[in-house]
Amino acid sequence: MENITFTRDELKNQLQSSGVQQQELFERARQVRNNAQGNKLNIRGVIELSNSCVENCMYCAMRRDNRLIDRYTLDEETILSIADQIINAGIPTVFLQSGESAKSGYLLESVIPEIYQRYNCDILLCAGKKDAETYKRYKKAGANGYILKFEMSNPSLFEKTTGASHAERLSCIRSIRSSGMKLGTGNISGLPNQTLDDIIDDIFLAIELSPEFVSPFIPNNGTPYEKAPKGNIDLTLNLMAIWRIVFPNALIPTVSALEYIHPDGQAAGLNAGANVITVNFTPKQNRDKYAIYAKDRFVVSLEHAFKTAKQADMSLI
Ligand code: 5AD
């Protein structure tokens, strides 16, 4: 497999691709993906365990200062019955996602072993920063992947935007790597005050860490950024294509945020080289409160996943 590297100038140029150049970039990304992994769309089923969060990120409505959302945490029985639905739908990966809190951290410790013992399936987590020992326990209990995005590589932008320590976040990312779980990481594109140079630095940091994810910024109600312009779809798709070219074997999701900023945005993500779609299994009454991206975010159903796979001419696995 060719090992492609880009210079800073090439990245700047490719990130701003449009028209024929952009189509060529996407074509190259699809070829890299198909040569490495085939034309297959991986599917995950997500359960959003809790929208309580101790962090206070400017872009996220689950931030602790937002009083406009009702907080919920699912109970163990509900989580297990949803995991059952995911497996019964033929989906091989149970994805447990949550705002960051001690409570959801403990909940994970009890549900991971149950799910693993019942189904022996892939268990992917995304629940924020934990200490190194906790990540190891999750791994031992049966989880095999954890997503913690670095969000932004620029430490001062990160600290201004999230109020948290950049060094600590990177240290958590490294602890996930050494726990033996697969690491998913990545950035947000199009944030207020983020420059193209910042994004190029994100790509270099991602190369160091092995990325998975990019989501376009979405101005979210109840946050300081609610009136900011939303992230640009072309910039996001160009970035996804670059990541695919640099990481032929990565699992790159086409996130629901793409569908929110653009009709058929998720099919466009697959055309730019992504190969994962996540179907939402959170109960309806909780789903509306899980205000990631936006209150009226796009919620992916199984039918939508099938339709998107078809549009992008990919086979579902
Ligand atoms: N726009 C884009 N991405 C967001 N995330 C959270 N809120 C937003 C938003 N408004 C992403 C963050 C986080 C992941 C779970 O969701 O990157 O790490």
Short mmCIF file of C-alpha atoms and ligand atoms in Angstrom, two decimals:
data_model
loop_
_atom_site.label_atom_id
_atom_site.label_comp_id
_atom_site.label_asym_id
_atom_site.label_seq_id
_atom_site.Cartn_x
_atom_site.Cartn_y
_atom_site.Cartn_z
CA MET A 1 0.00 0.00 0.00
CA GLU A 2 1.37 3.38 -1.00
CA ASN A 3 2.28 5.54 1.93
CA ILE A 4 1.25 9.04 1.04
CA THR A 5 2.52 12.16 2.66
CA PHE A 6 1.50 15.70 1.92
CA THR A 7 3.46 18.91 2.36
CA ARG A 8 1.85 21.85 4.14
CA ASP A 9 1.30 23.66 0.84
CA GLU A 10 -0.29 20.60 -0.74
CA LEU A 11 -2.61 20.27 2.24
CA LYS A 12 -3.60 23.91 2.02
CA ASN A 13 -4.33 23.49 -1.66
CA GLN A 14 -6.27 20.22 -1.27
CA LEU A 15 -8.30 21.52 1.68
CA GLN A 16 -9.60 24.28 -0.56
CA SER A 17 -10.40 21.94 -3.47
CA SER A 18 -13.50 22.61 -5.48
CA GLY A 19 -14.92 21.59 -8.87
CA VAL A 20 -12.86 19.10 -10.87
CA GLN A 21 -9.96 19.14 -8.39
CA GLN A 22 -12.35 18.18 -5.60
CA GLN A 23 -13.88 15.35 -7.64
CA GLU A 24 -10.36 14.03 -8.31
CA LEU A 25 -9.53 14.22 -4.61
CA PHE A 26 -12.67 12.23 -3.73
CA GLU A 27 -12.02 9.69 -6.48
CA ARG A 28 -8.51 9.13 -5.18
CA ALA A 29 -9.85 8.75 -1.63
CA ARG A 30 -12.43 6.16 -2.76
CA GLN A 31 -9.76 4.24 -4.63
CA VAL A 32 -7.51 4.17 -1.58
CA ARG A 33 -10.43 2.98 0.58
CA ASN A 34 -11.58 0.33 -1.88
CA ASN A 35 -8.07 -1.03 -2.45
CA ALA A 36 -7.44 -1.31 1.28
CA GLN A 37 -10.83 -2.39 2.61
CA GLY A 38 -13.23 -2.91 -0.28
CA ASN A 39 -16.35 -0.95 -1.04
CA LYS A 40 -17.97 -1.87 2.27
CA LEU A 41 -19.91 0.29 4.67
CA ASN A 42 -19.47 -0.68 8.33
CA ILE A 43 -22.44 -0.10 10.57
CA ARG A 44 -22.58 0.72 14.28
CA GLY A 45 -25.52 1.02 16.64
CA VAL A 46 -25.22 3.81 19.19
CA ILE A 47 -26.82 4.07 22.62
CA GLU A 48 -26.50 7.52 24.16
CA LEU A 49 -26.30 6.65 27.85
CA SER A 50 -26.38 10.08 29.45
CA ASN A 51 -26.31 13.75 28.54
CA SER A 52 -24.79 14.85 31.86
CA CYS A 53 -21.37 16.37 31.36
CA VAL A 54 -18.74 17.94 33.59
CA GLU A 55 -17.06 19.70 30.66
CA ASN A 56 -18.05 23.14 29.42
CA CYS A 57 -17.12 23.23 25.72
CA MET A 58 -18.36 26.32 23.93
CA TYR A 59 -19.72 24.32 20.97
CA CYS A 60 -21.61 21.61 22.82
CA ALA A 61 -25.09 21.95 24.34
CA MET A 62 -24.36 19.21 26.87
CA ARG A 63 -21.90 21.68 28.48
CA ARG A 64 -22.39 21.89 32.23
CA ASP A 65 -23.53 25.53 32.18
CA ASN A 66 -26.44 24.85 29.82
CA ARG A 67 -29.60 24.91 31.91
CA LEU A 68 -31.85 24.57 28.85
CA ILE A 69 -31.62 20.78 28.54
CA ASP A 70 -33.14 18.12 30.84
CA ARG A 71 -30.41 15.80 32.00
CA TYR A 72 -30.97 12.02 31.83
CA THR A 73 -29.02 8.84 32.46
CA LEU A 74 -30.38 5.52 31.15
CA ASP A 75 -30.60 2.60 33.58
CA GLU A 76 -28.70 -0.63 33.10
CA GLU A 77 -31.74 -2.64 32.09
CA THR A 78 -32.68 -0.16 29.36
CA ILE A 79 -29.13 -0.14 28.01
CA LEU A 80 -29.01 -3.94 27.87
CA SER A 81 -32.35 -4.19 26.12
CA ILE A 82 -31.19 -1.69 23.49
CA ALA A 83 -27.94 -3.59 23.02
CA ASP A 84 -30.15 -6.59 22.32
CA GLN A 85 -32.02 -4.64 19.63
CA ILE A 86 -28.73 -3.64 17.99
CA ILE A 87 -27.48 -7.22 17.87
CA ASN A 88 -30.86 -8.48 16.65
CA ALA A 89 -30.74 -5.95 13.82
CA GLY A 90 -27.55 -7.73 12.68
CA ILE A 91 -25.27 -4.84 13.67
CA PRO A 92 -21.89 -6.10 14.90
CA THR A 93 -20.80 -3.08 16.96
CA VAL A 94 -22.50 -1.69 20.06
CA PHE A 95 -21.37 1.91 20.48
CA LEU A 96 -21.89 3.39 23.96
CA GLN A 97 -21.71 7.15 23.95
CA SER A 98 -22.13 9.59 26.82
CA GLY A 99 -21.36 13.01 28.18
CA GLU A 100 -18.40 12.91 30.54
CA SER A 101 -19.33 12.12 34.16
CA ALA A 102 -18.35 9.79 36.99
CA LYS A 103 -21.85 8.32 36.89
CA SER A 104 -21.71 7.24 33.25
CA GLY A 105 -18.16 6.03 33.87
CA TYR A 106 -19.46 3.58 36.52
CA LEU A 107 -22.41 2.61 34.37
CA LEU A 108 -19.98 1.59 31.65
CA GLU A 109 -18.13 -0.65 34.09
CA SER A 110 -21.32 -2.60 34.73
CA VAL A 111 -22.79 -2.76 31.23
CA ILE A 112 -19.63 -3.53 29.21
CA PRO A 113 -19.06 -7.00 30.74
CA GLU A 114 -22.76 -7.87 30.46
CA ILE A 115 -22.92 -6.93 26.78
CA TYR A 116 -19.63 -8.67 26.05
CA GLN A 117 -20.65 -11.89 27.79
CA ARG A 118 -24.04 -11.99 26.10
CA TYR A 119 -23.01 -11.19 22.53
CA ASN A 120 -19.24 -11.35 22.25
CA CYS A 121 -19.58 -8.33 19.96
CA ASP A 122 -17.44 -5.27 19.26
CA ILE A 123 -17.95 -2.65 21.96
CA LEU A 124 -16.95 0.90 21.14
CA LEU A 125 -17.00 3.70 23.72
CA CYS A 126 -17.04 7.49 23.62
CA ALA A 127 -17.48 8.95 27.09
CA GLY A 128 -14.72 11.48 27.61
CA LYS A 129 -11.62 11.67 29.76
CA LYS A 130 -10.89 8.92 32.29
CA ASP A 131 -7.73 7.88 34.10
CA ALA A 132 -5.40 5.32 32.55
CA GLU A 133 -6.55 2.56 34.92
CA THR A 134 -10.19 3.08 33.97
CA TYR A 135 -9.44 2.72 30.26
CA LYS A 136 -7.62 -0.52 31.07
CA ARG A 137 -10.61 -1.81 33.03
CA TYR A 138 -12.93 -1.04 30.12
CA LYS A 139 -10.63 -3.00 27.86
CA LYS A 140 -10.48 -5.92 30.26
CA ALA A 141 -14.26 -5.92 30.59
CA GLY A 142 -14.64 -6.39 26.82
CA ALA A 143 -14.52 -2.98 25.13
CA ASN A 144 -12.26 -2.91 22.10
CA GLY A 145 -12.39 0.71 20.97
CA TYR A 146 -12.64 4.19 22.44
CA ILE A 147 -13.19 7.50 20.69
CA LEU A 148 -11.74 10.62 22.21
CA LYS A 149 -11.29 13.42 19.73
CA PHE A 150 -8.48 15.88 20.29
CA GLU A 151 -10.95 18.42 18.84
CA MET A 152 -8.24 20.99 18.04
CA SER A 153 -4.45 20.70 17.85
CA ASN A 154 -3.87 24.34 18.77
CA PRO A 155 -3.50 24.31 22.58
CA SER A 156 -4.55 27.91 23.13
CA LEU A 157 -7.59 27.61 20.83
CA PHE A 158 -8.49 24.35 22.58
CA GLU A 159 -8.22 25.87 26.03
CA LYS A 160 -10.21 28.98 25.09
CA THR A 161 -12.90 26.87 23.43
CA THR A 162 -13.26 24.11 26.00
CA GLY A 163 -11.90 25.53 29.26
CA ALA A 164 -9.99 22.25 29.68
CA SER A 165 -6.30 21.33 29.48
CA HIS A 166 -4.96 20.34 26.07
CA ALA A 167 -2.06 18.39 27.60
CA GLU A 168 -4.48 16.38 29.73
CA ARG A 169 -6.64 15.52 26.74
CA LEU A 170 -3.62 14.33 24.77
CA SER A 171 -2.46 12.33 27.74
CA CYS A 172 -5.88 10.59 27.88
CA ILE A 173 -5.63 9.84 24.16
CA ARG A 174 -2.25 8.22 24.76
CA SER A 175 -3.64 6.23 27.71
CA ILE A 176 -6.38 4.86 25.47
CA ARG A 177 -3.73 3.78 22.99
CA SER A 178 -1.73 2.01 25.70
CA SER A 179 -4.82 0.33 27.19
CA GLY A 180 -4.91 -1.87 24.09
CA MET A 181 -8.27 -0.55 22.87
CA LYS A 182 -8.42 0.83 19.34
CA LEU A 183 -8.21 4.58 19.39
CA GLY A 184 -10.56 6.81 17.47
CA THR A 185 -9.67 10.47 17.44
CA GLY A 186 -10.04 13.55 15.30
CA ASN A 187 -11.04 17.16 15.11
CA ILE A 188 -13.89 19.57 14.48
CA SER A 189 -13.69 21.62 11.29
CA GLY A 190 -15.02 25.13 10.92
CA LEU A 191 -15.02 26.28 14.55
CA PRO A 192 -15.13 30.01 15.27
CA ASN A 193 -11.56 31.42 15.43
CA GLN A 194 -10.07 28.30 13.76
CA THR A 195 -7.81 29.00 10.76
CA LEU A 196 -6.85 26.81 7.80
CA ASP A 197 -3.37 26.60 9.33
CA ASP A 198 -4.91 25.24 12.54
CA ILE A 199 -6.62 22.53 10.49
CA ILE A 200 -3.34 21.67 8.76
CA ASP A 201 -1.80 21.29 12.21
CA ASP A 202 -4.77 19.06 13.11
CA ILE A 203 -3.88 16.82 10.19
CA PHE A 204 -0.26 16.56 11.34
CA LEU A 205 -1.36 15.78 14.90
CA ALA A 206 -3.79 13.20 13.56
CA ILE A 207 -0.98 11.58 11.57
CA GLU A 208 0.89 11.22 14.82
CA LEU A 209 -2.13 9.73 16.59
CA SER A 210 -3.97 7.84 13.78
CA PRO A 211 -7.33 9.49 13.35
CA GLU A 212 -10.83 8.35 12.67
CA PHE A 213 -13.10 11.21 12.93
CA VAL A 214 -13.94 14.63 11.68
CA SER A 215 -17.19 16.44 12.34
CA PRO A 216 -18.11 19.82 10.89
CA PHE A 217 -18.87 22.45 13.48
CA ILE A 218 -22.55 22.97 14.15
CA PRO A 219 -23.74 26.06 16.05
CA ASN A 220 -25.69 24.57 18.92
CA ASN A 221 -28.56 26.19 20.84
CA GLY A 222 -27.86 26.99 24.45
CA THR A 223 -24.12 27.50 23.80
CA PRO A 224 -22.00 30.64 23.46
CA TYR A 225 -21.51 29.72 19.79
CA GLU A 226 -25.20 29.39 18.90
CA LYS A 227 -25.11 32.33 16.44
CA ALA A 228 -21.78 31.41 14.81
CA PRO A 229 -21.80 30.25 11.15
CA LYS A 230 -21.88 26.50 10.66
CA GLY A 231 -18.87 24.58 9.38
CA ASN A 232 -18.38 24.39 5.62
CA ILE A 233 -19.31 21.04 4.06
CA ASP A 234 -16.61 21.21 1.37
CA LEU A 235 -13.84 21.85 3.87
CA THR A 236 -15.08 18.91 5.95
CA LEU A 237 -15.34 16.56 2.97
CA ASN A 238 -11.90 17.59 1.68
CA LEU A 239 -10.46 16.89 5.11
CA MET A 240 -12.14 13.47 5.24
CA ALA A 241 -10.71 12.62 1.81
CA ILE A 242 -7.21 13.68 2.91
CA TRP A 243 -7.48 11.50 6.00
CA ARG A 244 -8.59 8.56 3.91
CA ILE A 245 -5.62 8.98 1.58
CA VAL A 246 -3.24 9.20 4.51
CA PHE A 247 -4.94 6.34 6.42
CA PRO A 248 -6.12 3.66 3.99
CA ASN A 249 -7.12 1.27 6.79
CA ALA A 250 -8.91 3.67 9.14
CA LEU A 251 -12.59 3.40 9.92
CA ILE A 252 -13.82 6.86 9.01
CA PRO A 253 -17.43 7.62 9.92
CA THR A 254 -19.73 9.77 7.86
CA VAL A 255 -21.19 11.63 10.83
CA SER A 256 -24.84 12.67 11.12
CA ALA A 257 -23.67 16.29 11.44
CA LEU A 258 -22.96 16.14 7.69
CA GLU A 259 -26.60 15.34 7.00
CA TYR A 260 -27.60 18.20 9.27
CA ILE A 261 -25.60 20.79 7.34
CA HIS A 262 -26.42 19.39 3.90
CA PRO A 263 -29.12 17.12 2.39
CA ASP A 264 -27.47 13.79 1.49
CA GLY A 265 -24.39 15.01 3.40
CA GLN A 266 -23.69 11.50 4.69
CA ALA A 267 -23.70 9.99 1.20
CA ALA A 268 -21.28 12.79 0.24
CA GLY A 269 -19.07 11.69 3.19
CA LEU A 270 -18.96 8.15 1.78
CA ASN A 271 -18.10 9.53 -1.65
CA ALA A 272 -15.20 11.33 -0.01
CA GLY A 273 -13.82 8.07 1.37
CA ALA A 274 -15.65 7.39 4.66
CA ASN A 275 -16.77 3.84 5.43
CA VAL A 276 -18.77 3.84 8.67
CA ILE A 277 -22.32 4.89 9.51
CA THR A 278 -23.82 4.96 13.01
CA VAL A 279 -27.49 4.16 13.51
CA ASN A 280 -29.16 5.71 16.55
CA PHE A 281 -30.87 3.33 19.00
CA THR A 282 -31.35 5.75 21.92
CA PRO A 283 -35.01 5.72 23.09
CA LYS A 284 -36.98 8.54 21.48
CA GLN A 285 -37.70 10.44 24.71
CA ASN A 286 -33.98 10.57 25.60
CA ARG A 287 -32.74 11.06 22.06
CA ASP A 288 -34.31 14.49 21.85
CA LYS A 289 -32.38 15.53 24.96
CA TYR A 290 -29.00 14.30 23.73
CA ALA A 291 -28.15 17.65 22.25
CA ILE A 292 -24.91 16.77 20.50
CA TYR A 293 -24.49 18.96 17.40
CA ALA A 294 -27.97 20.54 17.65
CA LYS A 295 -31.36 20.19 19.27
CA ASP A 296 -32.91 19.30 15.92
CA ARG A 297 -29.90 17.18 14.89
CA PHE A 298 -30.33 14.55 12.21
CA VAL A 299 -31.05 11.15 13.80
CA VAL A 300 -29.90 8.22 11.68
CA SER A 301 -32.33 5.31 11.30
CA LEU A 302 -31.60 1.90 9.85
CA GLU A 303 -33.60 2.86 6.72
CA HIS A 304 -31.50 6.01 6.30
CA ALA A 305 -28.30 3.93 6.61
CA PHE A 306 -29.55 1.56 3.87
CA LYS A 307 -30.54 4.45 1.65
CA THR A 308 -27.18 6.19 2.16
CA ALA A 309 -25.23 3.00 1.37
CA LYS A 310 -27.22 2.64 -1.83
CA GLN A 311 -26.69 6.26 -2.85
CA ALA A 312 -22.95 5.84 -2.42
CA ASP A 313 -23.01 2.45 -4.15
CA MET A 314 -21.52 0.66 -1.14
CA SER A 315 -22.45 -2.68 0.34
CA LEU A 316 -23.45 -2.84 4.00
CA ILE A 317 -21.62 -5.23 6.30
N1 5AD B 1 -20.24 20.68 16.27
C1 5AD B 1 -19.38 19.71 15.85
N2 5AD B 1 -18.95 18.70 16.60
C2 5AD B 1 -19.39 18.64 17.86
N3 5AD B 1 -19.16 17.75 18.85
C3 5AD B 1 -19.85 18.12 19.93
N4 5AD B 1 -20.55 19.23 19.68
C4 5AD B 1 -20.28 19.59 18.39
C5 5AD B 1 -20.69 20.66 17.53
N5 5AD B 1 -21.55 21.59 17.96
C6 5AD B 1 -18.26 16.60 18.69
C7 5AD B 1 -16.99 16.77 19.49
C8 5AD B 1 -17.00 15.63 20.48
C9 5AD B 1 -17.87 14.61 19.77
C10 5AD B 1 -18.47 13.57 20.68
O1 5AD B 1 -18.88 15.41 19.18
O2 5AD B 1 -15.89 16.63 18.60
O3 5AD B 1 -15.74 15.13 20.77
#
